[in-house]
Short mmCIF file of C-alpha atoms in Angstrom, two decimals:
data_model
loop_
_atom_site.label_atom_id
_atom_site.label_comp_id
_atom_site.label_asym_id
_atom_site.label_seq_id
_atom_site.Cartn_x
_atom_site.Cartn_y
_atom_site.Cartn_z
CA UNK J 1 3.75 6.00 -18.24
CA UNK J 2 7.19 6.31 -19.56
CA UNK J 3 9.12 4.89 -17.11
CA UNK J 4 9.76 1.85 -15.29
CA UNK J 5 7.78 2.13 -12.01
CA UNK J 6 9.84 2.82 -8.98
CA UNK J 7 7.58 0.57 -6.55
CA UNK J 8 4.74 -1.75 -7.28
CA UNK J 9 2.31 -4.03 -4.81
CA UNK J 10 -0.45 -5.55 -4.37
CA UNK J 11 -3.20 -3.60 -2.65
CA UNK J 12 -6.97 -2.57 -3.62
CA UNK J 13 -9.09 0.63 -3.30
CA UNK J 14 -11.71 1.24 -0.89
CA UNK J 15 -14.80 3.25 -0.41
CA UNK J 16 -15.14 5.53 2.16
CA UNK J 17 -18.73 6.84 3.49
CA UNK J 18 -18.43 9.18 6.47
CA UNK J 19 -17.13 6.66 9.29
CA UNK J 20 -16.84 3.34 7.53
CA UNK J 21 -14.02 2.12 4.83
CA UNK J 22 -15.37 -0.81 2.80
CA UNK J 23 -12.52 -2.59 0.54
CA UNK J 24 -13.71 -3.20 -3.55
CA UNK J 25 -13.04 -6.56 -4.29
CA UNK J 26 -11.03 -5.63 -7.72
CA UNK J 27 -7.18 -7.07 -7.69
CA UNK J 28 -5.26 -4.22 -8.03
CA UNK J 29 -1.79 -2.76 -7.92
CA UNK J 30 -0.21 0.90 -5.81
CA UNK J 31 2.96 1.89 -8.36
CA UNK J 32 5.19 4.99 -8.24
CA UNK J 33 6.86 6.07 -10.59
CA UNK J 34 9.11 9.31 -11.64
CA UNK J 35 8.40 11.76 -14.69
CA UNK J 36 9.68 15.05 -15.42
CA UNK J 37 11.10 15.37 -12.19
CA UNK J 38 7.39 14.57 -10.96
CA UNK J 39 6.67 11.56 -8.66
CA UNK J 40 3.08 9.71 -9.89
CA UNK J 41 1.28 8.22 -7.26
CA UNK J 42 -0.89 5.53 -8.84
CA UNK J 43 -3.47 2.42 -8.67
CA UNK J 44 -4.52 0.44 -11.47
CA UNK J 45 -6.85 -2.79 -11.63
CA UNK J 46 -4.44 -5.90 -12.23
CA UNK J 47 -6.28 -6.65 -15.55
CA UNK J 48 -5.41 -3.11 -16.79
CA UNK J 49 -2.18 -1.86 -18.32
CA UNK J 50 0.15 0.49 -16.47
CA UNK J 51 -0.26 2.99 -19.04
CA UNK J 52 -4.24 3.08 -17.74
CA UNK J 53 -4.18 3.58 -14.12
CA UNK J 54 -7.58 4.24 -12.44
CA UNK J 55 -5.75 7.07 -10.30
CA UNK J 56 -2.59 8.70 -11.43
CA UNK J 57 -1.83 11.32 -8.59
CA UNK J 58 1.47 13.94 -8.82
CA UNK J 59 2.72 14.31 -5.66
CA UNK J 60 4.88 16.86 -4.48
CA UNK J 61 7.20 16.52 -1.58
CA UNK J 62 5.62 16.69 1.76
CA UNK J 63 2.21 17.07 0.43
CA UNK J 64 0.84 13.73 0.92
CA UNK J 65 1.47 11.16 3.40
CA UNK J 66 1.04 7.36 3.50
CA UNK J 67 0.00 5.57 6.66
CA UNK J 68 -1.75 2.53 8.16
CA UNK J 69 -5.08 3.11 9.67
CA UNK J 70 -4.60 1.99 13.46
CA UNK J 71 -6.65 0.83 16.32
CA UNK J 72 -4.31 -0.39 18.19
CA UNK J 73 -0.30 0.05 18.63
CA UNK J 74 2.09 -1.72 21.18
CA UNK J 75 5.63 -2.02 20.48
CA UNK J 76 6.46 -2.68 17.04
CA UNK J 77 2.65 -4.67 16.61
CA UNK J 78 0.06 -2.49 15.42
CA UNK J 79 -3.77 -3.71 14.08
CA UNK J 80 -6.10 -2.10 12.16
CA UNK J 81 -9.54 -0.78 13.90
CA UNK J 82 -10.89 -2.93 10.29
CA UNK J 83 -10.93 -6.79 9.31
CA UNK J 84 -7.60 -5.67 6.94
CA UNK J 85 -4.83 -3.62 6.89
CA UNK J 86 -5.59 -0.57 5.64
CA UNK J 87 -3.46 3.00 4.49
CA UNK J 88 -4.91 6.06 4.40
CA UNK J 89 -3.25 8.45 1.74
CA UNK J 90 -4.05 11.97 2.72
CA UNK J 91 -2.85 15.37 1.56
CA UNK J 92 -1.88 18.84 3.65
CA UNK J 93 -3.08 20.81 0.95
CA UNK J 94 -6.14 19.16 0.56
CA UNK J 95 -8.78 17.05 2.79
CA UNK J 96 -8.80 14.90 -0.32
CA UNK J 97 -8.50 11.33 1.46
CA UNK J 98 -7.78 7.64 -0.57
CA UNK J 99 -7.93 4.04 1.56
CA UNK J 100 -6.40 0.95 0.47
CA UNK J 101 -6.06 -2.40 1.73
CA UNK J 102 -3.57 -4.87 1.21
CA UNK J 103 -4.18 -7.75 -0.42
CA UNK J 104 -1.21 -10.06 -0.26
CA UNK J 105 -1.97 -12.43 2.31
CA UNK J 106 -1.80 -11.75 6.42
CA UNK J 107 2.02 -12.93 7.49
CA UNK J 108 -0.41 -13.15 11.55
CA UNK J 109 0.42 -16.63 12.41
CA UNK J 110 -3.09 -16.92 13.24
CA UNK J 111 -4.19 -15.68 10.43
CA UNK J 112 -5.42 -12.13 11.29
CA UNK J 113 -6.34 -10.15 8.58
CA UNK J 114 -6.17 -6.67 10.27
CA UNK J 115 -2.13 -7.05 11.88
CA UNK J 116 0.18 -4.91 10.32
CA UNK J 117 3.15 -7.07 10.04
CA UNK J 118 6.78 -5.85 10.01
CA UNK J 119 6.82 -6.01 7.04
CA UNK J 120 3.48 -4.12 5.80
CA UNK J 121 4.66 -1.54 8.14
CA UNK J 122 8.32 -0.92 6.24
CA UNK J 123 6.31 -1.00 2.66
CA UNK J 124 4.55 2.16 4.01
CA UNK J 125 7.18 3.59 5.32
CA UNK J 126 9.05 3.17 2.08
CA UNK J 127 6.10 4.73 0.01
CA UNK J 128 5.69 7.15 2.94
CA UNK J 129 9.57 8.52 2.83
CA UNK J 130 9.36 8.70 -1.61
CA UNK J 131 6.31 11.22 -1.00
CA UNK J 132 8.15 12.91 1.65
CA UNK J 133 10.83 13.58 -0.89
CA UNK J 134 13.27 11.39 0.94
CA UNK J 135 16.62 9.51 -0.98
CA UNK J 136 15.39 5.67 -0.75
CA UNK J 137 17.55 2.66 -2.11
CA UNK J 138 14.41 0.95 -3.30
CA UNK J 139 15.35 -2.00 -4.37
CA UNK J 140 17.62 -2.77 -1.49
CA UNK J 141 14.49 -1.99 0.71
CA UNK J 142 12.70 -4.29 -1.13
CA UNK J 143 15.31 -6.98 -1.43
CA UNK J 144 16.14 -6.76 2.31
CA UNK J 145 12.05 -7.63 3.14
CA UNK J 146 12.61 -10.58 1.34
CA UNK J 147 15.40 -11.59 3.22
CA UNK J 148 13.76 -11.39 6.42
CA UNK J 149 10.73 -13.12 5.36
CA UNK J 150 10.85 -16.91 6.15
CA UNK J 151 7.99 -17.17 4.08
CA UNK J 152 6.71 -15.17 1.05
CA UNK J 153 3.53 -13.61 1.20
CA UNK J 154 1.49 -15.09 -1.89
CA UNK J 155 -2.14 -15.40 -3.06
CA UNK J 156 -1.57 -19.28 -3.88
CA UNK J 157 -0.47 -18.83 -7.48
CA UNK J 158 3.66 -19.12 -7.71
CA UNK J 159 6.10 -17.18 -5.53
CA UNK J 160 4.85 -13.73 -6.34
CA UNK J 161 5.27 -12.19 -2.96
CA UNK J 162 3.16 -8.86 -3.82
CA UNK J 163 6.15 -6.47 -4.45
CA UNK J 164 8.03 -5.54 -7.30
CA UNK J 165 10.65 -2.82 -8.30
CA UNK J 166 11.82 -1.05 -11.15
CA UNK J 167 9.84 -3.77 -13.78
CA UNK J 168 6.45 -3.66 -15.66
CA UNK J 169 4.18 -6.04 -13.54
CA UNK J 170 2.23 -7.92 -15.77
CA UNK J 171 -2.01 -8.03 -15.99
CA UNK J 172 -3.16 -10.81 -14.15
CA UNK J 173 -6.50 -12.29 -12.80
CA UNK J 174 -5.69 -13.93 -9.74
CA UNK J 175 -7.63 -14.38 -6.09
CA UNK J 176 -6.58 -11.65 -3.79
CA UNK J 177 -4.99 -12.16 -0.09
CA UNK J 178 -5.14 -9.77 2.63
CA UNK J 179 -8.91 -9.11 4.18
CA UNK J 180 -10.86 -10.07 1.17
CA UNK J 181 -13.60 -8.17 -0.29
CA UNK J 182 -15.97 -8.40 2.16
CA UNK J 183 -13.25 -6.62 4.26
CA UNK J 184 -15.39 -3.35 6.10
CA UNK J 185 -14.40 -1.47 9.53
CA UNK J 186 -14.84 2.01 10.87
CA UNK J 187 -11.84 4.54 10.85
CA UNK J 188 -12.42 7.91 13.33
CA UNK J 189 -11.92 10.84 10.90
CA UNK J 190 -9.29 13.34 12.55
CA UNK J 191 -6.50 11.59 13.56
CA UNK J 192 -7.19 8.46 13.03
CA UNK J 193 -3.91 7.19 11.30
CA UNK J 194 -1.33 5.59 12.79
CA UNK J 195 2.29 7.34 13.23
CA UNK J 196 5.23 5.93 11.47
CA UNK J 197 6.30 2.28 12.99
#
């Protein structure tokens, strides 16, 4: 990688065996970044460099979409049919299919692993719009989730809140939020993802 990455979080991959989605426990980071005019979609394990992703995806516009797996939507509150929070990336030029599950930690009061906070929900719409091809001010996304957070999301080591922009993150072995990685749940093939938030 070339360039400085245009988004980075936390999340981890998952497996995905006919009906069921089972999160791998390995720390891990979703990055974007532009080369050539080409947008990378990537996910590397947090011990690796981001010049070694384990999945390094070009995207072109309107090929791919990134959304959270639903069961359930009212309002703006949606929860995942799994014990995490879960986005499907998914192509229209392929049935190619990758799951991930966040792993900085639940902002659910009580602690639910599987709600889709507001803020979960605008960090896939951000990635969503990029692969869409759509103009998005990044970092002031980024910065303006922070400022409505009363609280940072954080695996218990500093103030790391899961996101960064524009800036190497930096290998680290640390716990992982979010569902854990015991997290498992069934997802309906066909239509199973949730619509934009």
């Amino acid at each position: 990688m070339a360039t400085a990455p245009i988004i980075t979080f936390k999340a981890g991959r998952c497996t995905f065996n006919q009906r069921k989605v089972s999160a791998v426990p390995t720390p891990g980071y979703i990055y974007m970044y532009s080369e050539d005019d080409l947008l990378h979609f990537c996910w590397r394990p947090r011990s690796a460099p981001s010049t070694e992703p384990e999945l390094d995806l070009i995207m072109f516009p309107q090929d791919g979409t990134f959304r959270p797996v639903v069961r359930e939507e009212r309002d703006e509150e949606m929860w995942s049919p799994t014990n995490g929070r879960i986005f499907e990336l998914s192509f229209v030029s392929s049935s190619q299919r990758h799951f991930f599950w966040m792993q900085a930690k639940t902002q659910a009061e009580d602690g639910d692993p599987s709600w889709f906070s507001l803020r979960d929900q605008r960090l896939g719409q951000i990635v969503d719009s990029l692969l869409q091809g759509e103009e998005v001010d990044v970092q002031e996304e980024i910065e303006a989730l922070r400022r409505h957070d009363s609280s940072p999301e954080d695996d218990g080591e500093g103030d790391d809140d899961g996101m960064d922009v524009d800036q190497e993150p930096e290998p680290a072995k640390r716990g992982s939020g979010g569902a854990g990685s015991g997290a498992a749940g069934n997802v309906r093939q066909g239509g199973a993802s949730g619509g934009r938030a």
